[in-house]
PDB file of C-alpha atoms in Angstrom:
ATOM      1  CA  UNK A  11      60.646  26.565 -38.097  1.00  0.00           C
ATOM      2  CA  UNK A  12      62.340  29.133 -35.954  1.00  0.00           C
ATOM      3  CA  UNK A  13      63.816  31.654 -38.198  1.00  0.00           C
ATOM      4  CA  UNK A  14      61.587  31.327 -40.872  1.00  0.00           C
ATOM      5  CA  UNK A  15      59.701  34.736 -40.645  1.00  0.00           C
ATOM      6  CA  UNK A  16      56.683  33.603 -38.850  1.00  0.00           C
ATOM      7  CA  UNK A  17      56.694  36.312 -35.547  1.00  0.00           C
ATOM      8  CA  UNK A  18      57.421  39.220 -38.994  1.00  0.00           C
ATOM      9  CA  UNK A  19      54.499  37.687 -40.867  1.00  0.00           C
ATOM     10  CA  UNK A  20      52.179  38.201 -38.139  1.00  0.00           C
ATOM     11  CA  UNK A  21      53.217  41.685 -37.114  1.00  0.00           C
ATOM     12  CA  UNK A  22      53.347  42.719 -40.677  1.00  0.00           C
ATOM     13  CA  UNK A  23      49.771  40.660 -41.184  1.00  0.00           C
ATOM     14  CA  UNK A  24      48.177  42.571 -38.327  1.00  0.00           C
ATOM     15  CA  UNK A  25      49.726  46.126 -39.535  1.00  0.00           C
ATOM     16  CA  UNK A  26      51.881  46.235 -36.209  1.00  0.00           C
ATOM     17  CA  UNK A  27      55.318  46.144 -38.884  1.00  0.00           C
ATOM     18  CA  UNK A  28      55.217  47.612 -42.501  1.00  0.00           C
ATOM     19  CA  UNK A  29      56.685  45.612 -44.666  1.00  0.00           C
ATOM     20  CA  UNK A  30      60.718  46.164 -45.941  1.00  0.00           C
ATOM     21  CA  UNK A  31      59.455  45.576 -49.450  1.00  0.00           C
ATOM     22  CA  UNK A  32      55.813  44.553 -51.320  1.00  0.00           C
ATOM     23  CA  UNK A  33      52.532  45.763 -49.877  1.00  0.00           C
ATOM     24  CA  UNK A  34      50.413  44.340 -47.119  1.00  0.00           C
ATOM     25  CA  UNK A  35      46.680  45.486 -47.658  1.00  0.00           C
ATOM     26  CA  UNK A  36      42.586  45.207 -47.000  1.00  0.00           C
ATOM     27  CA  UNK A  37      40.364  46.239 -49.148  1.00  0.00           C
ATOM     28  CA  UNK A  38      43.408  48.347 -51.099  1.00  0.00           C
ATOM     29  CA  UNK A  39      44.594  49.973 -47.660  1.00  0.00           C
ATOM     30  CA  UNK A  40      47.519  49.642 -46.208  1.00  0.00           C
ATOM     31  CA  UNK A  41      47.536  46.908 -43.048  1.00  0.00           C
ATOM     32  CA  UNK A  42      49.329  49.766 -41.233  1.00  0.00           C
ATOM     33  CA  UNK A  43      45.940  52.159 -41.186  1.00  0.00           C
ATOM     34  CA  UNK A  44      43.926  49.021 -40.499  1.00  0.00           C
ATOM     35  CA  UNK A  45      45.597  48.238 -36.810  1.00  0.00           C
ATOM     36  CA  UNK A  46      42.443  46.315 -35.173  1.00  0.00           C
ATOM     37  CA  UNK A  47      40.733  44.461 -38.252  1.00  0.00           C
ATOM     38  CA  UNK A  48      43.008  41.909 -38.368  1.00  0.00           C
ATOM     39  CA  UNK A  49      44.016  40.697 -34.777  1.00  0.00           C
ATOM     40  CA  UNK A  50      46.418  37.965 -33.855  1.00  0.00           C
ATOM     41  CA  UNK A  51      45.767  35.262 -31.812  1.00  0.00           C
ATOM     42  CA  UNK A  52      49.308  34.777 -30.083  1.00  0.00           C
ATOM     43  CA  UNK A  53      51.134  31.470 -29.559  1.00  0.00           C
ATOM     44  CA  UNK A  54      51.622  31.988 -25.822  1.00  0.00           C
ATOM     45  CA  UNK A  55      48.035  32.634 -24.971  1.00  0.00           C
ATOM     46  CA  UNK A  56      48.808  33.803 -21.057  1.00  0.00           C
ATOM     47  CA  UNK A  57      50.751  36.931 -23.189  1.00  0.00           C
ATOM     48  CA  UNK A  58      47.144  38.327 -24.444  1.00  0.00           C
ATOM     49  CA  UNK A  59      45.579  38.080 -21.521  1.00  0.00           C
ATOM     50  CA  UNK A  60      46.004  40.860 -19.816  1.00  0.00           C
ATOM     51  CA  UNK A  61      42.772  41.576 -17.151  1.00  0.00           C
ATOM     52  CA  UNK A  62      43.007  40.250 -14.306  1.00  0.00           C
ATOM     53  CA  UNK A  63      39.783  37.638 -15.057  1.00  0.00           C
ATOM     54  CA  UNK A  64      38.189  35.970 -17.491  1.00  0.00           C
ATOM     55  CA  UNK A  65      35.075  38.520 -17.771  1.00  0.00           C
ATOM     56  CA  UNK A  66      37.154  41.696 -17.459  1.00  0.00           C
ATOM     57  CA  UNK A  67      39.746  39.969 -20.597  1.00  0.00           C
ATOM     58  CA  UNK A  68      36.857  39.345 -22.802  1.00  0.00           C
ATOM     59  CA  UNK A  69      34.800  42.747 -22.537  1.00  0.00           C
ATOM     60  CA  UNK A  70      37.879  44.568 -23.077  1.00  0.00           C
ATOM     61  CA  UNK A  71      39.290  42.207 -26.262  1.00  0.00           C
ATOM     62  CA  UNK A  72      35.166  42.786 -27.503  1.00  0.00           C
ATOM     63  CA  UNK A  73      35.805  46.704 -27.192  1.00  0.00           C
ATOM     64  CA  UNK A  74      32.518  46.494 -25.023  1.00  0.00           C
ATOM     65  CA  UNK A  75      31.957  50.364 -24.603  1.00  0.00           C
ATOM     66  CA  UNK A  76      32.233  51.093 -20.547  1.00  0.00           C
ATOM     67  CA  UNK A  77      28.700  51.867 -19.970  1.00  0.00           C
ATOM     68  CA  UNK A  78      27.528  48.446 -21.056  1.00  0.00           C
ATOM     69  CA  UNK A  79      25.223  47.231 -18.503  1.00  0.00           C
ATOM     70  CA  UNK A  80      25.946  44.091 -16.312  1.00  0.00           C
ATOM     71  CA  UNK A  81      23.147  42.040 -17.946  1.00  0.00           C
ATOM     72  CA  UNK A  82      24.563  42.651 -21.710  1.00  0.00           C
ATOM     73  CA  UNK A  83      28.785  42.233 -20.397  1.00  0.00           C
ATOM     74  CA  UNK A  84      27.404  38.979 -18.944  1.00  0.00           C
ATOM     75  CA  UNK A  85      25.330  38.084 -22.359  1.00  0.00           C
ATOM     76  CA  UNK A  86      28.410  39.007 -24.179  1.00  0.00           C
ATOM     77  CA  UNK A  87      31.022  36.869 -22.171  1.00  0.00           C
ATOM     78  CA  UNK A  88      28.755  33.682 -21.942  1.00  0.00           C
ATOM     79  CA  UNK A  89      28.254  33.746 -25.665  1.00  0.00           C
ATOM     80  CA  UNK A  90      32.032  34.023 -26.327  1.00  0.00           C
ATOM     81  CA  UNK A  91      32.743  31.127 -23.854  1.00  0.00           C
ATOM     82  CA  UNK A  92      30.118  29.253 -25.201  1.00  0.00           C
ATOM     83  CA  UNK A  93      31.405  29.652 -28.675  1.00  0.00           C
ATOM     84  CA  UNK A  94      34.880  28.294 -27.933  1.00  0.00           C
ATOM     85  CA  UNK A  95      33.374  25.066 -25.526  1.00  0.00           C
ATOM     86  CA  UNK A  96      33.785  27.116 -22.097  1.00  0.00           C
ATOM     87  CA  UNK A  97      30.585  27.057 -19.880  1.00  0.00           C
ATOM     88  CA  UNK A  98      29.419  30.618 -17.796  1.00  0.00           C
ATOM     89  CA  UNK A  99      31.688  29.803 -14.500  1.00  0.00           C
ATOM     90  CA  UNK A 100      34.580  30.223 -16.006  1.00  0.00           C
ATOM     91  CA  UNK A 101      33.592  34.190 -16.022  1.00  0.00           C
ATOM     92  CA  UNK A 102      34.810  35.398 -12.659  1.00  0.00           C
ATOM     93  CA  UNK A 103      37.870  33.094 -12.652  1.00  0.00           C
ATOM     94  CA  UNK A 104      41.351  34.908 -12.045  1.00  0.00           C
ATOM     95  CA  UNK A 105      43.096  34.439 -15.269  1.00  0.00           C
ATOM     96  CA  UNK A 106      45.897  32.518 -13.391  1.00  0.00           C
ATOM     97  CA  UNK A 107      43.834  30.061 -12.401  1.00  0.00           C
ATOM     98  CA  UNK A 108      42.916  28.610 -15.847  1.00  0.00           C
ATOM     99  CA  UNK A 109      44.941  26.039 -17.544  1.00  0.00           C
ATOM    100  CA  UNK A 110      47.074  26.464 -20.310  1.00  0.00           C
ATOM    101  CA  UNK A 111      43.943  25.196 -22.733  1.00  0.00           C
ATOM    102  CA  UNK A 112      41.335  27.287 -21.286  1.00  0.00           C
ATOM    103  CA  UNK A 113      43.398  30.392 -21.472  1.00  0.00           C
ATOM    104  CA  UNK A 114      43.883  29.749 -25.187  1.00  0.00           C
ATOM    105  CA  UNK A 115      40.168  28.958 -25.538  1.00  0.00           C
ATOM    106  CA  UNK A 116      39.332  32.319 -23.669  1.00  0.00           C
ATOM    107  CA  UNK A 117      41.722  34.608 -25.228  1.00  0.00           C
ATOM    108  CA  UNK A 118      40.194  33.686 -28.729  1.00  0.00           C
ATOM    109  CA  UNK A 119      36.603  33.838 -27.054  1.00  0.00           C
ATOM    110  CA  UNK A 120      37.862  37.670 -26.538  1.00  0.00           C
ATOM    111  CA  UNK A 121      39.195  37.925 -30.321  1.00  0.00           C
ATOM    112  CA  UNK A 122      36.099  36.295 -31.416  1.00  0.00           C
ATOM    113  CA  UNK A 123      34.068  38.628 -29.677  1.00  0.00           C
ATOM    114  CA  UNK A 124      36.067  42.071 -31.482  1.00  0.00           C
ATOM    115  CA  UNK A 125      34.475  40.740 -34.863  1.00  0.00           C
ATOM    116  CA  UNK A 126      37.614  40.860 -36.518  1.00  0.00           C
ATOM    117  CA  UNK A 127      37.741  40.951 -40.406  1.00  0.00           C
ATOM    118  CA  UNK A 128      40.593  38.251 -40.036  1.00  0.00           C
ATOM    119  CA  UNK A 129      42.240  36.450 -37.460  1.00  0.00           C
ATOM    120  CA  UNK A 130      45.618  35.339 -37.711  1.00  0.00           C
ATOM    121  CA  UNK A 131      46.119  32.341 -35.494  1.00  0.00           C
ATOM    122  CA  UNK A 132      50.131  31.862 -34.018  1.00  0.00           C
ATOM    123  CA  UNK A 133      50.234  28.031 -33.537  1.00  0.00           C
ATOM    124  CA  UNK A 134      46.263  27.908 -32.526  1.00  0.00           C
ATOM    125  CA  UNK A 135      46.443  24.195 -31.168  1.00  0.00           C
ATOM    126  CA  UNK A 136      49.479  24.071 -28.985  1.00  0.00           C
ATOM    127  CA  UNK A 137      49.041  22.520 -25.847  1.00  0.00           C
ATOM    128  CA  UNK A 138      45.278  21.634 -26.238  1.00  0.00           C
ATOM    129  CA  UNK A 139      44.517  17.978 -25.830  1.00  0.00           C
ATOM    130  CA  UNK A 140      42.291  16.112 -28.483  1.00  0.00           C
ATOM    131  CA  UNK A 141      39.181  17.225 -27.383  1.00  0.00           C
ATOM    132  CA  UNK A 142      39.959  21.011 -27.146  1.00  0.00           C
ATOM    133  CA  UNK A 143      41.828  20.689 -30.482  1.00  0.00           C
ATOM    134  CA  UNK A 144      38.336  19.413 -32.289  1.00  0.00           C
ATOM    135  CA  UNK A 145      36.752  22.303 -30.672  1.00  0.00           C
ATOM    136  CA  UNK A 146      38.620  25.298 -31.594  1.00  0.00           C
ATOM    137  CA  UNK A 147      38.943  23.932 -35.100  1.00  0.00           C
ATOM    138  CA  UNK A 148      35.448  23.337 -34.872  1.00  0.00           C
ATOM    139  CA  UNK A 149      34.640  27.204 -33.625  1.00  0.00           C
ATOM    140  CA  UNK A 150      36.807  28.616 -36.707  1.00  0.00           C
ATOM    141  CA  UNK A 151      35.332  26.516 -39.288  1.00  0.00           C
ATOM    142  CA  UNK A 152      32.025  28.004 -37.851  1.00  0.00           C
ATOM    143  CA  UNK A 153      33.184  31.242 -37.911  1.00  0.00           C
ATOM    144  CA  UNK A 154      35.098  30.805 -41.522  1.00  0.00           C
ATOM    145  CA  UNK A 155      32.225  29.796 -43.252  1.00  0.00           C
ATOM    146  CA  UNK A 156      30.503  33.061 -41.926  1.00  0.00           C
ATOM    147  CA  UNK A 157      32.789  35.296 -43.652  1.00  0.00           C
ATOM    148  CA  UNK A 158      36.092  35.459 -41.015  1.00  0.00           C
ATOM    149  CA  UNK A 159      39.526  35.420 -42.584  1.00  0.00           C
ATOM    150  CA  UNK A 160      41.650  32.911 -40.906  1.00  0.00           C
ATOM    151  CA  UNK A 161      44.921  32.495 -41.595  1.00  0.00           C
ATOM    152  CA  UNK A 162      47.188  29.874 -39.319  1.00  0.00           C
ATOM    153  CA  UNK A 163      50.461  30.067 -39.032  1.00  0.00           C
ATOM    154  CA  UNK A 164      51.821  26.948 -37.998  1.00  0.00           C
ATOM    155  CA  UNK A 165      54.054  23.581 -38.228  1.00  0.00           C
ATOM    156  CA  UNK A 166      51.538  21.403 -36.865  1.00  0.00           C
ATOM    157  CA  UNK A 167      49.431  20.864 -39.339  1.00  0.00           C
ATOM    158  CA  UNK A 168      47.539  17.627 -38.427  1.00  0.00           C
ATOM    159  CA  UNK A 169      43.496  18.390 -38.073  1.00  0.00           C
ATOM    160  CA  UNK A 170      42.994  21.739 -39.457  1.00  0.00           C
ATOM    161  CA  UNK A 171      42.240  20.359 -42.933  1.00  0.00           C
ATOM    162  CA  UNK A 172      39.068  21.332 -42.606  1.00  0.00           C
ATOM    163  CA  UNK A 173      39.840  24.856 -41.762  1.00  0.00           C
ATOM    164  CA  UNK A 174      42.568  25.170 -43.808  1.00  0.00           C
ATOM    165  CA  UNK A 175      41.826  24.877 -47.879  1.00  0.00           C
ATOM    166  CA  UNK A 176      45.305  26.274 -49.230  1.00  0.00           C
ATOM    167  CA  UNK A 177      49.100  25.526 -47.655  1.00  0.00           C
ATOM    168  CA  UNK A 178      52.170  28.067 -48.044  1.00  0.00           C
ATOM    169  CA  UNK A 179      55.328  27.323 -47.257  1.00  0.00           C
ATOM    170  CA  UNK A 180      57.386  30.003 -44.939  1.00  0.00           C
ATOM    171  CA  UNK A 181      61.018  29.750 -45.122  1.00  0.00           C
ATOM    172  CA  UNK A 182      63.648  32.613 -44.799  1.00  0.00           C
ATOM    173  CA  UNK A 183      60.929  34.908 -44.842  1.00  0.00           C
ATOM    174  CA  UNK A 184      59.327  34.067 -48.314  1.00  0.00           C
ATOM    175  CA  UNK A 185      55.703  32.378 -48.518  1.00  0.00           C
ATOM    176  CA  UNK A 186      55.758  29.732 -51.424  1.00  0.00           C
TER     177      UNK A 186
END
């Protein structure tokens, strides 16, 4: 629900915000030395994409160091579209000239591609029809179950059982 915390959660989550009171850590350190490990997928996907195309957004979410030869940059970006459901062509698309689904579907292609420790998804399925909704659920489970953190922060709840083994509640800025 608006108000509820969720926007503070993820900033303090990610180690953009310390925390007014308790501790925020991985692996004992505070999230505010960590900036990077955990990344945030945002709810308004076209605000994290910043390049001005699909291949340039990924290689630069990835980190891809700027010597990285054409062949491996294209490697790179095909795998990450192909792990979210988007085929090679997408690549030199203008980010403006995606759809609302496939920019969501790219900008966590780019996350995917940093090799986060955790992700921390801002209302992961909004605007995705069925289809797309199966798929990214179907990419984190994947990723999950080979050691990612995910932790979604959202109302809409229906289809991410699978992803999803434990619930908190977020009201007034307290997790219960």
């Amino acid at each position: 629900d608006n108000g509820s915390g969720k926007t503070t959660l993820s900033r303090i989550l990610t180690g953009l915000m310390a925390p007014t009171w308790g501790r925020c850590t991985l692996d004992g350190a505070p999230m505010t030395t960590r900036v990077g490990e955990v990344v945030l997928s945002m709810q308004y996907a076209r605000l994290q994409l910043l390049r001005p195309s699909v291949r340039a957004d990924i290689l630069s979410s990835a980190h891809a160091p700027r010597d990285l030869s054409r062949a491996e940059g294209d490697r790179l970006v095909h795998e990450a579209l192909a792990e979210v459901g988007l085929g090679p062509e997408l690549a030199t698309r203008g980010i403006d000239q995606l759809s609302g689904g496939q920019m969501r579907r790219v900008a966590l292609a780019g996350l995917l591609a940093s090799e986060p420790e955790v992700l921390v998804l801002d209302e992961p399925l909004a605007g995705l029809d069925p289809e797309s909704r199966l798929q990214v659920v179907a990419t984190l489970e994947a990723r999950r179950r080979r050691g990612l953190g995910v932790l979604v922060i959202s109302h809409d709840i229906e289809g991410l059982d699978a992803l999803c083994q434990r619930r908190m509640h977020l009201e007034a800025g307290v997790l219960s």
